[in-house]
mmCIF file of C-alpha atoms in Angstrom:
data_model
loop_
_atom_site.group_PDB
_atom_site.id
_atom_site.type_symbol
_atom_site.label_atom_id
_atom_site.label_comp_id
_atom_site.label_asym_id
_atom_site.label_seq_id
_atom_site.Cartn_x
_atom_site.Cartn_y
_atom_site.Cartn_z
ATOM 1 C CA GLY A 1 33.667 -229.914 -254.226
ATOM 2 C CA ALA A 2 36.396 -232.520 -254.176
ATOM 3 C CA GLY A 3 36.624 -234.842 -257.122
ATOM 4 C CA VAL A 4 37.590 -238.491 -257.280
ATOM 5 C CA SER A 5 41.009 -239.064 -255.774
ATOM 6 C CA GLN A 6 43.342 -241.998 -256.277
ATOM 7 C CA SER A 7 46.538 -243.086 -254.622
ATOM 8 C CA PRO A 8 49.297 -243.619 -255.274
ATOM 9 C CA SER A 9 49.659 -241.625 -258.471
ATOM 10 C CA ASN A 10 52.541 -243.846 -259.553
ATOM 11 C CA LYS A 11 53.529 -247.319 -258.482
ATOM 12 C CA VAL A 12 56.549 -249.281 -259.612
ATOM 13 C CA THR A 13 56.734 -252.878 -258.502
ATOM 14 C CA GLU A 14 58.585 -256.045 -259.283
ATOM 15 C CA LYS A 15 56.982 -258.941 -261.070
ATOM 16 C CA GLY A 16 55.319 -261.290 -258.612
ATOM 17 C CA LYS A 17 54.619 -258.709 -255.931
ATOM 18 C CA ASP A 18 51.126 -257.702 -254.791
ATOM 19 C CA VAL A 19 49.873 -254.132 -255.144
ATOM 20 C CA GLU A 20 46.941 -252.191 -253.741
ATOM 21 C CA LEU A 21 45.426 -249.186 -255.454
ATOM 22 C CA ARG A 22 43.036 -246.879 -253.640
ATOM 23 C CA CYS A 23 40.098 -244.811 -254.811
ATOM 24 C CA ASP A 24 38.121 -242.182 -252.901
ATOM 25 C CA PRO A 25 34.919 -241.399 -254.800
ATOM 26 C CA ILE A 26 33.041 -238.140 -254.774
ATOM 27 C CA SER A 27 31.107 -237.840 -251.534
ATOM 28 C CA GLY A 28 27.541 -239.085 -251.892
ATOM 29 C CA HIS A 29 28.151 -241.045 -255.069
ATOM 30 C CA THR A 30 26.654 -244.508 -254.832
ATOM 31 C CA ALA A 31 28.317 -246.109 -257.839
ATOM 32 C CA LEU A 32 32.045 -246.732 -258.226
ATOM 33 C CA TYR A 33 33.880 -248.138 -261.232
ATOM 34 C CA TRP A 34 37.398 -249.288 -262.011
ATOM 35 C CA TYR A 35 38.811 -249.129 -265.529
ATOM 36 C CA ARG A 36 42.226 -249.840 -266.986
ATOM 37 C CA GLN A 37 43.920 -247.924 -269.758
ATOM 38 C CA SER A 38 46.777 -249.555 -271.597
ATOM 39 C CA LEU A 39 48.386 -248.998 -274.978
ATOM 40 C CA GLY A 40 47.265 -252.218 -276.513
ATOM 41 C CA GLN A 41 43.781 -252.486 -275.029
ATOM 42 C CA GLY A 42 42.493 -248.934 -274.737
ATOM 43 C CA LEU A 43 40.064 -248.198 -271.917
ATOM 44 C CA GLU A 44 38.650 -251.369 -270.378
ATOM 45 C CA PHE A 45 36.035 -251.836 -267.693
ATOM 46 C CA LEU A 46 37.174 -253.912 -264.713
ATOM 47 C CA ILE A 47 34.585 -253.851 -261.922
ATOM 48 C CA TYR A 48 31.553 -251.910 -260.755
ATOM 49 C CA PHE A 49 30.060 -251.367 -257.291
ATOM 50 C CA GLN A 50 26.556 -250.080 -256.664
ATOM 51 C CA GLY A 51 25.372 -249.580 -253.104
ATOM 52 C CA ASN A 52 25.072 -252.873 -251.238
ATOM 53 C CA SER A 53 24.550 -254.947 -254.361
ATOM 54 C CA ALA A 54 27.002 -257.624 -255.405
ATOM 55 C CA PRO A 55 29.679 -256.040 -257.585
ATOM 56 C CA ASP A 56 29.810 -256.623 -261.318
ATOM 57 C CA LYS A 57 33.202 -258.303 -261.738
ATOM 58 C CA SER A 58 32.737 -259.226 -265.373
ATOM 59 C CA GLY A 59 35.700 -257.161 -266.564
ATOM 60 C CA LEU A 60 38.357 -258.518 -264.230
ATOM 61 C CA PRO A 61 41.011 -260.144 -266.458
ATOM 62 C CA SER A 62 42.038 -262.899 -264.061
ATOM 63 C CA ASP A 63 41.577 -264.152 -260.523
ATOM 64 C CA ARG A 64 44.704 -262.238 -259.532
ATOM 65 C CA PHE A 65 42.543 -259.126 -259.587
ATOM 66 C CA SER A 66 40.091 -258.310 -256.808
ATOM 67 C CA ALA A 67 38.447 -255.236 -255.405
ATOM 68 C CA GLU A 68 36.457 -254.239 -252.402
ATOM 69 C CA ARG A 69 34.501 -251.221 -251.359
ATOM 70 C CA THR A 70 34.273 -250.535 -247.667
ATOM 71 C CA GLY A 71 31.369 -248.700 -246.108
ATOM 72 C CA GLY A 72 30.020 -247.759 -249.490
ATOM 73 C CA SER A 73 32.832 -245.290 -250.017
ATOM 74 C CA VAL A 74 36.549 -246.009 -250.440
ATOM 75 C CA SER A 75 37.548 -248.806 -252.789
ATOM 76 C CA THR A 76 40.758 -250.813 -253.066
ATOM 77 C CA LEU A 77 41.826 -252.687 -256.169
ATOM 78 C CA THR A 78 44.307 -255.453 -255.417
ATOM 79 C CA ILE A 79 46.484 -257.185 -257.960
ATOM 80 C CA GLN A 80 48.274 -260.286 -256.708
ATOM 81 C CA ARG A 81 51.441 -261.725 -258.202
ATOM 82 C CA THR A 82 51.751 -258.864 -260.671
ATOM 83 C CA GLN A 83 52.812 -259.558 -264.224
ATOM 84 C CA GLN A 84 54.352 -257.213 -266.775
ATOM 85 C CA GLU A 85 51.108 -257.170 -268.758
ATOM 86 C CA ASP A 86 49.430 -255.579 -265.730
ATOM 87 C CA SER A 87 51.353 -252.367 -266.431
ATOM 88 C CA ALA A 88 48.730 -249.738 -267.217
ATOM 89 C CA VAL A 89 46.951 -246.709 -265.824
ATOM 90 C CA TYR A 90 44.181 -247.746 -263.461
ATOM 91 C CA LEU A 91 41.297 -245.298 -263.418
ATOM 92 C CA CYS A 92 38.532 -245.010 -260.870
ATOM 93 C CA ALA A 93 35.213 -243.269 -261.538
ATOM 94 C CA SER A 94 32.111 -242.559 -259.505
ATOM 95 C CA SER A 95 28.572 -241.479 -260.232
ATOM 96 C CA PHE A 96 25.616 -240.459 -258.110
ATOM 97 C CA LEU A 97 23.267 -242.866 -259.840
ATOM 98 C CA ALA A 98 24.094 -246.174 -261.393
ATOM 99 C CA GLY A 99 24.545 -246.758 -265.066
ATOM 100 C CA GLY A 100 24.249 -244.212 -267.790
ATOM 101 C CA ARG A 101 21.505 -242.376 -265.951
ATOM 102 C CA ASP A 102 24.274 -240.300 -264.480
ATOM 103 C CA THR A 103 27.723 -239.164 -265.489
ATOM 104 C CA GLN A 104 30.814 -241.004 -264.362
ATOM 105 C CA TYR A 105 33.534 -238.680 -263.088
ATOM 106 C CA PHE A 106 37.077 -239.961 -263.240
ATOM 107 C CA GLY A 107 40.039 -239.664 -260.932
ATOM 108 C CA PRO A 108 43.579 -238.886 -262.092
ATOM 109 C CA GLY A 109 44.536 -242.558 -262.209
ATOM 110 C CA THR A 110 47.346 -244.680 -260.829
ATOM 111 C CA ARG A 111 50.132 -245.512 -263.248
ATOM 112 C CA LEU A 112 51.342 -249.024 -262.478
ATOM 113 C CA THR A 113 54.651 -250.234 -263.843
ATOM 114 C CA VAL A 114 55.619 -253.858 -263.322
ATOM 115 C CA LEU A 115 59.314 -254.518 -263.881
ATOM 116 C CA ALA B 1 26.984 -256.453 -277.180
ATOM 117 C CA GLN B 2 27.711 -252.786 -277.340
ATOM 118 C CA LYS B 3 30.488 -251.249 -279.380
ATOM 119 C CA VAL B 4 31.860 -247.784 -280.070
ATOM 120 C CA THR B 5 33.950 -247.001 -283.128
ATOM 121 C CA GLN B 6 36.130 -243.955 -283.558
ATOM 122 C CA ALA B 7 37.639 -244.484 -286.976
ATOM 123 C CA GLN B 8 39.898 -241.419 -286.820
ATOM 124 C CA THR B 9 43.010 -242.356 -284.893
ATOM 125 C CA GLU B 10 44.761 -239.013 -285.249
ATOM 126 C CA ILE B 11 43.766 -235.638 -286.627
ATOM 127 C CA SER B 12 45.886 -232.515 -287.015
ATOM 128 C CA VAL B 13 44.460 -229.137 -287.892
ATOM 129 C CA VAL B 14 45.783 -225.613 -287.901
ATOM 130 C CA GLU B 15 44.559 -223.361 -285.131
ATOM 131 C CA LYS B 16 41.220 -221.657 -285.799
ATOM 132 C CA GLU B 17 40.082 -224.365 -288.179
ATOM 133 C CA ASP B 18 36.932 -226.332 -287.427
ATOM 134 C CA VAL B 19 37.276 -230.059 -286.802
ATOM 135 C CA THR B 20 34.770 -232.905 -286.435
ATOM 136 C CA LEU B 21 35.440 -236.079 -284.509
ATOM 137 C CA ASP B 22 33.360 -239.057 -285.566
ATOM 138 C CA CYS B 23 31.718 -241.627 -283.322
ATOM 139 C CA VAL B 24 29.592 -244.585 -284.398
ATOM 140 C CA TYR B 25 27.990 -246.896 -281.855
ATOM 141 C CA GLU B 26 26.205 -250.233 -281.706
ATOM 142 C CA THR B 27 23.726 -251.356 -279.084
ATOM 143 C CA ARG B 28 20.629 -253.524 -278.901
ATOM 144 C CA ASP B 29 19.049 -251.453 -276.169
ATOM 145 C CA THR B 30 16.469 -248.800 -276.891
ATOM 146 C CA THR B 31 17.566 -246.814 -273.848
ATOM 147 C CA TYR B 32 21.203 -245.875 -273.779
ATOM 148 C CA TYR B 33 23.507 -242.968 -273.081
ATOM 149 C CA LEU B 34 26.335 -241.472 -275.077
ATOM 150 C CA PHE B 35 29.282 -239.537 -273.723
ATOM 151 C CA TRP B 36 32.324 -237.625 -274.837
ATOM 152 C CA TYR B 37 35.392 -237.311 -272.634
ATOM 153 C CA LYS B 38 38.576 -235.328 -273.172
ATOM 154 C CA GLN B 39 41.957 -236.615 -272.026
ATOM 155 C CA PRO B 40 44.568 -233.840 -272.131
ATOM 156 C CA PRO B 41 48.287 -234.565 -271.792
ATOM 157 C CA SER B 42 47.896 -234.477 -268.009
ATOM 158 C CA GLY B 43 45.998 -237.769 -268.319
ATOM 159 C CA GLU B 44 42.775 -237.130 -266.446
ATOM 160 C CA LEU B 45 39.527 -237.920 -268.252
ATOM 161 C CA VAL B 46 37.357 -234.824 -268.360
ATOM 162 C CA PHE B 47 33.625 -235.178 -268.938
ATOM 163 C CA LEU B 48 32.262 -233.096 -271.816
ATOM 164 C CA ILE B 49 28.705 -234.226 -272.539
ATOM 165 C CA ARG B 50 26.063 -236.900 -271.906
ATOM 166 C CA ARG B 51 23.078 -237.561 -274.156
ATOM 167 C CA ASN B 52 20.284 -240.079 -273.762
ATOM 168 C CA SER B 53 18.815 -242.046 -276.626
ATOM 169 C CA PHE B 54 15.495 -240.219 -276.517
ATOM 170 C CA ASP B 55 16.969 -236.781 -277.033
ATOM 171 C CA GLU B 56 18.250 -236.205 -280.551
ATOM 172 C CA GLN B 57 18.527 -232.469 -280.225
ATOM 173 C CA ASN B 58 21.915 -231.183 -281.182
ATOM 174 C CA GLU B 59 23.750 -229.350 -278.468
ATOM 175 C CA ILE B 60 26.099 -226.413 -278.527
ATOM 176 C CA SER B 61 28.356 -225.331 -275.711
ATOM 177 C CA GLY B 62 30.611 -222.467 -276.649
ATOM 178 C CA ARG B 63 32.905 -223.687 -279.399
ATOM 179 C CA TYR B 64 31.760 -227.281 -278.941
ATOM 180 C CA SER B 65 28.769 -228.863 -280.630
ATOM 181 C CA TRP B 66 27.418 -232.374 -280.858
ATOM 182 C CA ASN B 67 25.339 -233.998 -283.588
ATOM 183 C CA PHE B 68 23.360 -237.064 -282.477
ATOM 184 C CA GLN B 69 21.706 -239.055 -285.270
ATOM 185 C CA LYS B 70 19.988 -242.307 -284.315
ATOM 186 C CA SER B 71 19.329 -243.136 -287.973
ATOM 187 C CA THR B 72 23.059 -243.538 -288.556
ATOM 188 C CA SER B 73 24.000 -244.483 -284.959
ATOM 189 C CA SER B 74 26.386 -241.581 -284.811
ATOM 190 C CA PHE B 75 27.294 -239.007 -282.186
ATOM 191 C CA ASN B 76 29.794 -236.636 -283.744
ATOM 192 C CA PHE B 77 31.650 -233.838 -282.003
ATOM 193 C CA THR B 78 32.668 -230.584 -283.662
ATOM 194 C CA ILE B 79 35.082 -228.002 -282.352
ATOM 195 C CA THR B 80 34.731 -224.614 -283.993
ATOM 196 C CA ALA B 81 37.660 -222.228 -284.248
ATOM 197 C CA SER B 82 40.023 -224.725 -282.654
ATOM 198 C CA GLN B 83 42.643 -223.639 -280.136
ATOM 199 C CA VAL B 84 45.904 -225.175 -279.020
ATOM 200 C CA VAL B 85 44.299 -226.025 -275.663
ATOM 201 C CA ASP B 86 41.943 -228.349 -277.523
ATOM 202 C CA SER B 87 44.859 -230.688 -278.214
ATOM 203 C CA ALA B 88 44.009 -233.936 -276.446
ATOM 204 C CA VAL B 89 42.698 -237.438 -276.949
ATOM 205 C CA TYR B 90 38.916 -237.503 -277.199
ATOM 206 C CA PHE B 91 36.892 -240.575 -276.291
ATOM 207 C CA CYS B 92 33.335 -241.390 -277.192
ATOM 208 C CA ALA B 93 31.573 -243.829 -274.872
ATOM 209 C CA LEU B 94 28.286 -245.679 -274.515
ATOM 210 C CA SER B 95 26.365 -246.961 -271.519
ATOM 211 C CA GLU B 96 23.141 -248.878 -271.314
ATOM 212 C CA ALA B 97 20.461 -247.986 -268.813
ATOM 213 C CA PHE B 98 20.088 -251.206 -266.887
ATOM 214 C CA GLY B 99 21.985 -254.428 -266.537
ATOM 215 C CA ASN B 100 25.147 -253.195 -268.202
ATOM 216 C CA GLU B 101 26.108 -250.012 -266.450
ATOM 217 C CA LYS B 102 29.735 -249.830 -267.495
ATOM 218 C CA LEU B 103 31.064 -247.401 -270.061
ATOM 219 C CA THR B 104 32.201 -248.909 -273.337
ATOM 220 C CA PHE B 105 34.779 -246.625 -274.882
ATOM 221 C CA GLY B 106 35.939 -246.091 -278.403
ATOM 222 C CA THR B 107 39.652 -246.225 -279.077
ATOM 223 C CA GLY B 108 39.943 -242.453 -278.999
ATOM 224 C CA THR B 109 40.969 -239.767 -281.471
ATOM 225 C CA ARG B 110 44.185 -237.859 -280.862
ATOM 226 C CA LEU B 111 43.618 -234.255 -281.878
ATOM 227 C CA THR B 112 46.578 -231.968 -282.420
ATOM 228 C CA ILE B 113 46.029 -228.277 -282.988
ATOM 229 C CA ILE B 114 48.956 -226.691 -284.778
ATOM 230 C CA PRO B 115 49.623 -223.099 -283.782
#
């Protein structure tokens, strides 16, 4: 079956602009996660959605970052007023069950470059 | 707080040699899950294995094997008869069962197989 898909694969933007990154999880997966991978910080958790529960936003680095998940499926990560330190690969993952009880499968990522 | 340590930043071995990647974890939970992911040059994180804290049986899958030892909080990964296609960055990760469903990753080990 289809895996996790993300778009765009690459995004170049100017400092101060807003960007939206999209994630389509594996069909039927109830949990969706966003992570960020950067040279200095490794792989960091950003936010987690599980069903209709309130998302776990504990990893969002600032209030410029937000995410939503519509209809329990597609998710959009929005970064407002981008800064150069936001440059990273943004990875989305989904799992059938929440937490470690199930495996998280990752998408190919969106490489964000802020000039 | 949970933590994963991969002390080996980079390893190079000649093709057909065996290689072991180390992973040490910290968690206060009695129920947790351990993972290994492979990130080849293409960038996508590929799931390799998931183990829960109640199952200390070692596992073998082809040339891959995993040694889980709760007494030393380690979950090491061995590749037997390495091949060039094994060249990648390998990440060990930890997730707790409830209340902290994110993956906490180690910093990764870059494995280079020399032909």
